[in-house]
């Protein structure tokens, strides 16, 4: 309603302005309280679940650190190094000129791994005087869990602002937690960059939603405006800041985003400087999209010509192969394509969303909003003006700017999620928020009834009833089915214990020379770097050409290559010890052709196809198998110094002894 109509309605019902102010304040207070409480409870839930899963409080430091796997171990190891440094400035310098992690290589770890979250966490830990209160690992994971609480609160607020009731926020949080497998990977990758970034992204979306919503009061709109600024300017500022913080990363200057923002600002300036109603202004309206695209492409081309930069060939090749436009035998490319996060979503993903009733309601809400937005666009094309105030009985939810924004946004994110399963962690929380808003919104139900031309029951009354009844029924059904499962998760003590890895790390710390360099799979090297501090020959990073080549070469220990070839590869990186993992050497993967040894055979040309079947063939046996036999020539180059059920450690001989 317009303010005048609202005042008349209130006077008819005998409501004083003071009564309305108290009612609005109470609604805002309890809604904010519910949002903050939901975020805090989710953070506590994550902390409790993490403790039950890993027995964190009863573990030794080494056993705790082993729970960080792969690239997560590398992130946390640099956080530890910052805390051990004599000063923050010295710690930052050592990270930007790091020559103690990868052999024969100096890396800028802050630039390559985006370590600003670790820098901030270390500053907070030392500045807050937490050294005497809490251990570094608890402080680190506590910050991440706290950010996840903010993430959930932002989703709550977005759904609340769109629907007008904080019941939608409660339903959003419930769906988010129930579908935790598909909304976040905080369970097994705490230091992941997305766990630091997505909470801020959700806050931006909430602020933009509040700014686009017309019915907010002046104070709330100004607050949202302060959070959002002007979109174009904030994009330019973010790109410039990112350019500086990433040590003058020229890739940001030649990015399509910078060219697009510049083109939009230029076209907007042309529109503003042209008198309305003139032929030129009408022509610009028609040519607006074409003008923006043309300027964007031209400007991006000019920037790439004059700004020195390095094309990301690996990304371009990956897109080509992913879309089926090309094929490759490259080991790294095929290994990445075999990763679950870079494949299309499985049927289990959609089944899980359906079982929690999330997917059916999301599809219903999306269809109604999409058709309503399409109707609005068609009316504008036909010359019909938009209404200044949209009432509930109009049934035009598509005329709300925030609805248009979220429909476009969720479709784009959904398309990405359908191509890459890893993108589901960005899309599924959005699905929770949009579905909860829809079932709690009277306008959405009214839009549906307007299309159905419902006359048997008063449509406004039915829309109001359904906007309360449907989410209540959903909430009770979710509570009955999933709440016992969640409580069981929190009550059961799960055991995560890897004695073989603990024994390996203990042996390295006690027996290996301090200057030793270890070679093995990149994932294991990350854990060795964290738990022991010893130098390694490779890291699980794929944004550096040299590290990618190192990973490919060192993975050859699982290929069908000669002992001499492997020896030359390892000594070229000054490696002193080689670690063979039995889980990789004897891997029995669910998908044939995606095992490490299969990918290596393809890359090395050791695959022979006969009558539709593929066979691996080479005059040499598989190195990881042959070296365990302890016969010549393998014993000439390598000496076994330690082994257990999972790992075999060999010293790389500096003086080759030829034995019969």
XYZ file of C-alpha atoms in Angstrom:
660
model
C 0.000 0.000 0.000
C 0.976 3.629 -0.439
C 1.589 5.584 2.828
C -1.694 7.536 2.463
C -3.707 4.329 1.886
C -1.975 2.628 4.798
C -2.816 5.526 7.122
C -6.464 5.470 6.025
C -6.635 1.700 6.573
C -5.117 2.047 10.035
C -7.535 4.813 10.978
C -10.457 2.656 9.885
C -9.256 -0.183 12.095
C -8.720 2.212 15.012
C -4.931 1.755 15.075
C -2.868 4.687 16.287
C 0.574 5.523 14.840
C 2.093 4.619 18.229
C 0.497 1.172 18.080
C 1.834 0.633 14.572
C 5.327 1.731 15.634
C 5.345 -0.724 18.548
C 4.079 -3.512 16.291
C 6.754 -2.798 13.682
C 9.486 -2.638 16.327
C 8.360 -5.927 17.889
C 8.331 -7.622 14.486
C 11.806 -6.295 13.696
C 13.178 -7.200 17.139
C 11.951 -10.779 17.169
C 12.955 -11.284 13.535
C 16.509 -10.068 14.188
C 16.649 -12.158 17.339
C 15.585 -15.250 15.377
C 18.141 -14.512 12.627
C 21.047 -14.045 15.047
C 19.994 -17.054 17.128
C 19.827 -19.241 14.006
C 23.337 -18.219 13.003
C 24.752 -18.811 16.486
C 23.042 -22.182 16.828
C 24.378 -23.289 13.437
C 27.930 -22.300 14.453
C 27.543 -24.252 17.713
C 26.131 -27.197 15.771
C 29.164 -27.232 13.447
C 31.550 -27.059 16.388
C 29.779 -29.894 18.205
C 29.612 -32.077 15.092
C 33.305 -31.469 14.361
C 34.228 -32.485 17.910
C 32.115 -35.657 17.732
C 33.515 -36.599 14.334
C 37.223 -36.140 15.069
C 37.404 -36.327 18.908
C 39.343 -33.102 18.558
C 39.724 -32.201 22.222
C 41.179 -35.608 23.151
C 43.706 -35.757 20.301
C 47.363 -34.799 20.275
C 48.447 -31.925 18.020
C 49.776 -34.276 15.331
C 46.525 -36.245 15.204
C 44.521 -33.016 14.936
C 46.632 -31.740 12.057
C 46.182 -34.973 10.096
C 42.464 -34.148 9.833
C 43.489 -31.355 7.430
C 43.933 -33.053 4.056
C 45.353 -31.904 0.716
C 45.255 -28.163 0.077
C 43.558 -27.613 3.459
C 46.784 -28.776 5.125
C 48.804 -26.220 3.163
C 46.545 -23.321 4.191
C 46.741 -24.223 7.847
C 50.508 -24.828 7.710
C 51.096 -21.239 6.572
C 48.850 -20.012 9.398
C 51.124 -21.909 11.812
C 54.221 -20.367 10.239
C 52.800 -16.873 10.699
C 52.258 -17.498 14.406
C 55.802 -18.876 14.820
C 57.414 -15.867 13.122
C 59.186 -13.358 15.435
C 56.968 -10.569 14.090
C 54.014 -10.211 11.744
C 56.078 -8.268 9.221
C 58.741 -10.967 9.191
C 56.080 -13.650 8.808
C 54.546 -11.903 5.790
C 57.967 -11.461 4.194
C 58.766 -15.161 4.623
C 55.476 -16.116 2.984
C 55.953 -13.794 0.025
C 59.543 -15.030 -0.442
C 59.030 -18.641 0.599
C 61.904 -21.005 -0.260
C 61.388 -23.528 2.550
C 58.322 -25.317 1.209
C 59.049 -26.523 -2.337
C 62.540 -27.655 -3.281
C 64.464 -25.533 -5.795
C 61.624 -22.997 -5.937
C 60.785 -19.677 -4.292
C 57.052 -18.974 -4.224
C 54.885 -16.049 -3.195
C 52.472 -18.078 -1.087
C 50.218 -15.093 -0.338
C 49.662 -14.480 -4.037
C 49.425 -18.077 -5.221
C 47.160 -19.344 -2.435
C 45.274 -16.163 -1.477
C 46.389 -16.345 2.156
C 44.735 -13.122 3.333
C 42.279 -15.044 5.561
C 45.260 -16.632 7.344
C 46.947 -13.236 7.662
C 43.839 -11.753 9.255
C 43.331 -14.780 11.531
C 46.925 -14.611 12.790
C 46.644 -10.873 13.468
C 43.397 -11.366 15.399
C 44.869 -14.255 17.378
C 47.902 -12.257 18.498
C 46.204 -8.864 18.893
C 43.365 -10.263 21.002
C 45.777 -11.910 23.442
C 44.284 -15.338 22.772
C 47.607 -17.181 23.145
C 46.932 -17.853 26.825
C 43.231 -18.602 26.376
C 42.790 -20.821 23.327
C 44.969 -22.981 21.099
C 45.696 -21.711 17.564
C 43.772 -24.531 15.854
C 40.607 -23.873 17.876
C 40.839 -20.144 17.156
C 41.241 -20.824 13.426
C 38.326 -23.227 13.039
C 36.261 -21.058 15.405
C 36.558 -18.107 13.016
C 35.469 -20.281 10.084
C 32.490 -21.674 12.021
C 31.553 -18.142 13.074
C 31.576 -17.033 9.444
C 29.264 -19.917 8.613
C 26.896 -18.585 11.269
C 26.977 -15.190 9.531
C 26.332 -17.001 6.238
C 23.166 -18.618 7.593
C 22.030 -15.327 9.162
C 22.407 -13.526 5.808
C 20.322 -16.195 4.048
C 17.702 -15.854 6.813
C 17.555 -12.074 6.364
C 17.324 -12.288 2.555
C 14.359 -14.657 2.692
C 12.744 -12.576 5.452
C 13.088 -9.315 3.502
C 11.622 -10.853 0.346
C 8.645 -12.549 1.991
C 7.941 -10.125 4.818
C 7.880 -12.857 7.477
C 10.756 -14.345 9.451
C 9.018 -17.712 9.169
C 10.651 -17.892 5.728
C 14.039 -17.341 7.342
C 13.472 -20.206 9.762
C 12.497 -22.508 6.899
C 15.606 -21.409 4.944
C 17.878 -22.361 7.832
C 16.093 -25.695 8.320
C 16.509 -26.651 4.661
C 20.134 -25.460 4.679
C 21.078 -27.668 7.640
C 19.113 -30.713 6.474
C 20.780 -30.531 3.048
C 24.199 -29.773 4.553
C 25.836 -32.377 2.301
C 24.938 -30.235 -0.714
C 25.029 -26.717 0.776
C 28.551 -26.693 2.218
C 31.716 -28.776 2.437
C 32.746 -27.363 5.783
C 32.705 -30.911 7.193
C 35.870 -32.043 5.434
C 37.529 -28.871 4.121
C 37.477 -26.179 6.789
C 40.220 -23.879 5.364
C 38.680 -23.923 1.855
C 38.570 -20.439 0.318
C 34.823 -20.663 -0.302
C 34.172 -21.014 3.439
C 35.733 -17.579 3.894
C 34.183 -15.954 0.818
C 30.562 -17.166 0.677
C 29.445 -15.479 3.946
C 30.426 -12.079 2.514
C 28.735 -12.911 -0.771
C 25.522 -13.780 1.101
C 25.698 -10.483 3.011
C 26.034 -8.580 -0.281
C 23.010 -10.406 -1.697
C 20.989 -9.570 1.438
C 21.960 -5.888 1.227
C 21.133 -5.697 -2.495
C 17.785 -7.399 -1.879
C 16.927 -4.843 0.788
C 17.940 -1.993 -1.488
C 15.797 -3.254 -4.379
C 12.729 -3.851 -2.209
C 10.403 -0.852 -2.572
C 8.369 -1.264 0.596
C 11.273 -0.745 3.004
C 11.191 2.395 5.093
C 13.622 5.232 4.409
C 16.099 4.314 7.161
C 16.344 0.673 6.096
C 16.775 1.689 2.461
C 19.600 4.091 3.360
C 21.292 1.380 5.419
C 21.126 -1.062 2.503
C 22.419 1.655 0.178
C 25.421 2.184 2.437
C 26.141 -1.545 2.261
C 25.775 -1.710 -1.531
C 27.042 1.756 -2.686
C 26.738 2.141 -6.435
C 27.236 -1.254 -8.032
C 29.504 -0.056 -10.840
C 31.792 1.905 -8.532
C 32.081 -0.911 -6.026
C 33.027 -3.308 -8.840
C 35.765 -0.939 -10.033
C 37.016 -0.426 -6.483
C 37.054 -4.190 -5.849
C 38.986 -4.872 -9.052
C 41.535 -2.174 -8.243
C 41.922 -3.412 -4.666
C 42.269 -7.002 -5.878
C 44.877 -5.872 -8.411
C 46.982 -4.374 -5.599
C 46.473 -7.148 -3.052
C 47.308 -9.822 -5.620
C 50.634 -8.127 -6.337
C 49.580 -6.328 -9.523
C 47.794 -9.262 -11.081
C 47.386 -8.209 -14.707
C 44.712 -10.875 -15.272
C 42.240 -8.627 -13.418
C 42.909 -5.722 -15.801
C 42.114 -7.821 -18.874
C 39.128 -9.547 -17.238
C 35.749 -9.249 -19.032
C 34.230 -7.796 -15.839
C 36.311 -4.597 -16.019
C 35.421 -4.064 -19.689
C 31.729 -4.754 -19.016
C 31.564 -2.286 -16.095
C 33.306 0.409 -18.139
C 30.891 -0.166 -21.033
C 27.851 0.023 -18.726
C 29.073 3.274 -17.156
C 29.704 4.805 -20.591
C 26.291 3.788 -21.954
C 24.610 5.067 -18.790
C 26.409 8.396 -19.181
C 25.216 8.678 -22.788
C 21.626 8.009 -21.722
C 21.742 10.568 -18.910
C 23.176 13.285 -21.166
C 20.481 12.791 -23.797
C 17.121 14.519 -23.476
C 14.224 12.169 -22.871
C 11.696 11.782 -25.629
C 14.124 12.667 -28.408
C 14.833 10.410 -31.342
C 18.395 9.822 -30.133
C 17.224 8.722 -26.657
C 14.731 6.263 -28.181
C 17.411 4.947 -30.512
C 19.815 4.512 -27.591
C 17.199 2.508 -25.706
C 16.874 0.144 -28.646
C 20.619 -0.055 -29.216
C 21.538 -0.205 -25.512
C 22.331 -3.936 -25.294
C 24.156 -3.948 -28.630
C 26.149 -0.877 -27.589
C 27.178 -2.410 -24.257
C 28.286 -5.697 -25.831
C 30.198 -3.944 -28.623
C 32.052 -1.625 -26.242
C 32.813 -4.530 -23.890
C 34.344 -6.717 -26.603
C 36.307 -3.818 -28.138
C 37.659 -2.560 -24.818
C 38.625 -6.064 -23.688
C 40.465 -6.642 -26.968
C 42.386 -3.363 -26.609
C 43.334 -4.132 -22.999
C 44.657 -7.556 -23.977
C 46.735 -5.943 -26.733
C 48.332 -3.207 -24.607
C 48.433 -4.771 -21.102
C 51.130 -7.449 -20.639
C 49.463 -10.574 -19.315
C 49.644 -14.342 -19.390
C 46.739 -16.273 -20.852
C 45.434 -19.121 -18.718
C 45.832 -21.817 -21.335
C 44.974 -24.609 -18.900
C 41.563 -23.084 -18.180
C 40.783 -22.606 -21.869
C 41.789 -26.190 -22.665
C 39.749 -27.473 -19.741
C 36.632 -25.668 -21.011
C 37.171 -27.047 -24.508
C 37.509 -30.629 -23.265
C 34.629 -30.245 -20.791
C 32.309 -29.046 -23.558
C 33.417 -31.887 -25.839
C 35.080 -29.561 -28.335
C 38.446 -31.232 -27.961
C 40.162 -34.298 -26.500
C 43.424 -34.591 -24.610
C 45.821 -37.150 -23.181
C 47.263 -34.670 -20.691
C 47.406 -36.247 -17.223
C 46.502 -33.134 -15.200
C 43.607 -32.198 -17.473
C 42.089 -35.678 -17.356
C 42.696 -35.957 -13.611
C 40.804 -32.712 -13.007
C 37.965 -33.832 -15.270
C 37.685 -37.013 -13.203
C 37.233 -35.059 -9.962
C 33.688 -35.278 -8.636
C 33.400 -31.511 -8.155
C 34.094 -30.886 -11.862
C 31.602 -33.420 -13.199
C 27.864 -33.046 -13.754
C 25.685 -33.598 -10.648
C 24.701 -37.177 -9.922
C 21.128 -38.443 -9.564
C 21.719 -38.820 -5.825
C 22.043 -35.045 -5.548
C 18.561 -34.423 -6.964
C 17.164 -37.336 -4.962
C 18.433 -35.838 -1.689
C 16.912 -32.439 -2.499
C 13.608 -34.120 -3.373
C 13.491 -36.204 -0.193
C 13.758 -33.042 1.891
C 10.902 -31.491 -0.209
C 13.252 -28.655 -1.227
C 13.482 -29.289 -4.966
C 9.706 -29.626 -5.678
C 8.878 -26.352 -3.898
C 11.829 -24.587 -5.515
C 10.663 -25.613 -8.986
C 7.116 -24.416 -8.187
C 8.349 -21.050 -6.908
C 10.774 -20.576 -9.799
C 8.123 -21.352 -12.441
C 5.621 -18.898 -10.938
C 8.210 -16.126 -10.552
C 9.705 -16.732 -13.999
C 6.342 -16.626 -15.771
C 5.349 -13.521 -13.829
C 8.595 -11.759 -14.738
C 8.074 -12.774 -18.379
C 4.570 -11.267 -18.272
C 5.978 -8.009 -16.919
C 8.604 -7.848 -19.662
C 5.954 -8.527 -22.315
C 3.728 -5.759 -20.900
C 6.638 -3.298 -20.967
C 7.389 -4.198 -24.588
C 3.736 -3.566 -25.438
C 3.985 -0.122 -23.830
C 1.995 -0.803 -20.658
C 3.512 1.187 -17.734
C 4.352 -0.420 -14.426
C 2.154 0.300 -11.425
C 3.681 2.606 -8.829
C 2.240 0.495 -6.008
C 1.577 -3.206 -6.453
C -1.147 -4.504 -4.138
C -1.640 -8.061 -2.967
C -4.830 -8.496 -4.964
C -2.994 -7.558 -8.200
C -1.106 -10.872 -8.224
C 1.962 -9.457 -9.961
C 4.944 -10.704 -8.039
C 7.135 -10.350 -11.136
C 6.958 -6.534 -10.943
C 9.090 -6.493 -7.800
C 12.710 -5.598 -8.724
C 14.256 -7.945 -6.154
C 12.272 -10.865 -7.601
C 13.595 -10.144 -11.101
C 17.136 -10.010 -9.742
C 16.860 -13.294 -7.846
C 15.172 -15.145 -10.723
C 18.013 -14.214 -13.084
C 20.592 -14.971 -10.414
C 19.272 -18.413 -9.501
C 18.955 -19.438 -13.167
C 22.576 -18.488 -13.882
C 23.849 -20.265 -10.780
C 21.678 -23.270 -11.602
C 23.174 -23.545 -15.086
C 26.669 -23.568 -13.584
C 25.635 -26.197 -11.010
C 24.233 -28.424 -13.758
C 27.651 -28.395 -15.472
C 29.928 -28.596 -12.427
C 28.852 -30.330 -9.236
C 31.221 -28.163 -7.203
C 29.041 -25.149 -8.032
C 26.159 -26.712 -6.099
C 27.643 -25.225 -2.932
C 26.843 -21.812 -4.381
C 23.457 -22.719 -5.883
C 21.831 -24.976 -3.262
C 21.831 -22.337 -0.455
C 20.169 -20.031 -2.975
C 17.586 -22.744 -3.637
C 16.839 -22.963 0.107
C 16.345 -19.221 0.348
C 14.180 -18.838 -2.770
C 11.959 -21.850 -2.013
C 11.382 -20.674 1.575
C 10.522 -17.152 0.407
C 8.040 -18.468 -2.156
C 5.984 -20.748 0.076
C 5.798 -17.992 2.735
C 4.846 -15.199 0.333
C 1.103 -14.377 -0.064
C 1.932 -12.526 -3.295
C 3.262 -15.682 -4.913
C 0.121 -17.672 -4.051
C -2.030 -14.727 -5.183
C -0.190 -14.643 -8.521
C -0.944 -18.342 -8.998
C -4.639 -17.894 -8.092
C -4.892 -14.954 -10.480
C -3.811 -17.222 -13.315
C -6.178 -19.989 -12.219
C -9.037 -17.440 -11.883
C -10.097 -18.937 -8.586
C -13.628 -17.898 -7.606
C -14.905 -20.565 -5.209
C -12.862 -19.162 -2.303
C -11.714 -15.590 -1.758
C -8.208 -15.648 -3.307
C -6.651 -13.109 -0.916
C -7.849 -15.016 2.140
C -6.662 -18.319 0.686
C -3.268 -16.827 -0.213
C -2.799 -15.563 3.354
C -3.818 -18.928 4.799
C -1.504 -20.908 2.508
C 1.439 -18.584 3.193
C 1.175 -19.621 6.849
C -0.126 -23.177 6.574
C 2.258 -24.540 3.906
C 5.523 -23.539 5.641
C 4.113 -24.728 8.978
C 3.294 -28.153 7.535
C 6.706 -28.331 5.850
C 8.400 -27.359 9.104
C 6.600 -30.021 11.132
C 7.329 -32.730 8.553
C 11.018 -31.775 8.443
C 11.143 -31.748 12.241
C 9.582 -35.203 12.475
C 11.778 -36.817 9.817
C 15.168 -35.097 10.094
C 15.501 -33.746 13.640
C 16.126 -37.236 15.123
C 18.850 -37.826 12.518
C 20.577 -34.564 13.395
C 20.481 -35.335 17.110
C 21.879 -38.801 16.401
C 24.781 -37.224 14.513
C 25.564 -35.030 17.503
C 25.225 -37.801 20.069
C 27.241 -40.510 18.299
C 31.002 -40.502 18.743
C 32.503 -41.103 15.316
C 36.082 -42.316 15.173
C 38.479 -40.740 12.734
C 41.870 -42.317 13.309
C 44.631 -42.928 10.805
C 47.410 -44.757 12.667
C 49.490 -45.395 9.535
C 49.725 -41.696 8.724
C 50.489 -40.873 12.379
C 53.293 -43.448 12.380
C 54.685 -42.062 9.112
C 54.752 -38.471 10.399
C 56.315 -39.600 13.672
C 59.056 -41.488 11.803
C 59.818 -38.467 9.605
C 60.124 -36.139 12.617
C 62.399 -38.567 14.477
C 64.484 -40.212 11.747
C 64.629 -37.999 8.656
C 67.365 -35.321 8.366
C 66.158 -31.753 8.797
C 67.313 -30.824 5.284
C 65.582 -33.802 3.653
C 63.221 -33.333 0.698
C 60.272 -35.723 0.307
C 58.571 -36.756 -2.928
C 55.160 -38.375 -3.333
C 51.589 -37.533 -4.231
C 50.810 -33.785 -3.854
C 48.006 -34.487 -1.360
C 50.375 -36.378 0.961
C 53.040 -33.688 0.557
C 50.603 -31.116 1.910
C 50.087 -33.182 5.073
C 53.858 -33.737 5.469
C 54.496 -30.001 5.199
C 51.898 -29.260 7.879
C 52.737 -32.042 10.349
C 56.538 -32.076 10.089
C 57.631 -28.833 8.427
C 59.985 -30.743 6.105
C 60.527 -29.544 2.542
C 58.590 -31.290 -0.241
C 58.962 -31.562 -4.002
C 55.354 -30.712 -4.956
C 52.115 -29.215 -3.637
C 48.409 -29.809 -4.439
C 48.167 -26.536 -6.386
C 47.066 -26.175 -10.000
C 47.483 -22.453 -10.683
C 51.207 -22.550 -11.438
C 52.716 -24.121 -14.569
C 55.865 -25.286 -12.829
C 53.962 -26.945 -9.968
C 51.613 -28.618 -12.451
C 54.596 -30.029 -14.337
C 56.165 -31.189 -11.062
C 52.988 -32.995 -10.064
C 52.802 -34.752 -13.431
C 56.434 -35.836 -13.225
C 56.339 -37.091 -9.641
C 53.096 -38.984 -10.249
C 55.180 -41.095 -12.663
C 56.110 -43.255 -9.651
C 52.744 -44.948 -10.284
C 53.334 -45.415 -14.022
C 55.040 -48.087 -16.106
C 58.421 -46.405 -16.338
C 61.930 -47.685 -15.712
C 63.764 -47.264 -12.417
C 66.326 -45.067 -14.153
C 63.650 -42.705 -15.504
C 62.045 -42.292 -12.082
C 65.463 -41.784 -10.464
C 66.324 -38.996 -12.908
C 62.968 -37.275 -12.306
C 63.303 -37.359 -8.515
C 66.935 -36.266 -8.392
C 66.157 -33.339 -10.706
C 64.057 -31.938 -7.851
C 66.744 -32.760 -5.226
C 64.427 -35.280 -3.510
C 66.021 -37.466 -0.811
C 63.075 -39.711 0.111
C 60.271 -41.255 -1.931
C 56.917 -42.270 -0.423
C 54.735 -44.841 -2.210
C 51.070 -44.913 -1.165
C 49.467 -48.326 -1.353
C 46.015 -46.764 -1.797
C 47.092 -45.204 -5.110
C 49.265 -48.066 -6.319
C 46.501 -50.633 -5.765
C 43.598 -48.270 -6.371
C 40.306 -49.886 -7.332
C 38.252 -46.924 -8.455
C 34.521 -47.007 -9.177
C 35.117 -45.570 -12.650
C 37.708 -47.348 -14.778
C 39.861 -44.820 -16.600
C 39.830 -42.283 -13.752
C 42.382 -44.026 -11.544
C 45.764 -42.291 -11.323
C 47.562 -45.237 -12.921
C 45.018 -45.373 -15.781
C 45.468 -41.664 -16.516
C 49.253 -42.052 -16.467
C 49.080 -44.963 -18.916
C 46.970 -42.848 -21.279
C 49.325 -39.853 -21.002
C 52.423 -42.040 -21.559
C 50.933 -43.894 -24.516
C 50.925 -47.233 -22.698
C 47.311 -48.046 -23.603
C 46.519 -50.447 -26.430
C 42.934 -50.797 -27.734
C 41.843 -54.177 -29.099
C 38.265 -55.069 -30.060
C 36.786 -52.255 -28.004
C 38.796 -53.055 -24.840
C 41.737 -51.069 -23.521
C 44.901 -52.673 -22.148
C 47.948 -51.106 -20.527
C 51.178 -52.248 -22.136
C 54.828 -51.360 -21.520
C 58.121 -53.219 -21.468
C 58.493 -52.094 -17.851
C 56.313 -53.142 -14.962
C 54.451 -50.597 -12.843
C 57.118 -48.859 -10.794
C 55.209 -48.784 -7.479
C 54.801 -52.576 -7.697
C 58.258 -53.439 -8.950
C 60.124 -51.385 -6.359
C 58.586 -53.466 -3.555
C 60.188 -56.640 -4.972
C 63.670 -55.500 -3.887
C 65.533 -56.682 -6.964
C 67.901 -55.021 -9.419
C 67.861 -52.418 -10.874
C 65.406 -50.928 -8.338
C 67.602 -51.640 -5.308
C 70.452 -49.892 -7.111
C 68.650 -46.573 -7.024
C 66.368 -46.866 -3.964
C 66.715 -48.301 -0.455
C 63.660 -49.046 1.661
C 63.972 -47.417 5.092
C 60.424 -47.586 6.482
C 57.064 -49.184 5.723
C 53.669 -49.920 7.212
C 50.325 -51.065 5.826
C 49.759 -47.881 3.821
C 53.142 -46.310 3.084
C 56.540 -47.427 1.805
C 59.415 -44.984 2.259
C 62.595 -45.268 0.161
C 65.813 -43.342 0.415
C 67.017 -42.133 -2.962
C 70.632 -43.261 -3.236
C 73.183 -40.563 -3.965
C 75.741 -43.190 -4.967
C 74.285 -45.862 -7.231
C 75.359 -49.391 -6.306
C 74.845 -51.919 -9.091
C 73.869 -55.289 -7.660
C 73.119 -58.501 -9.553
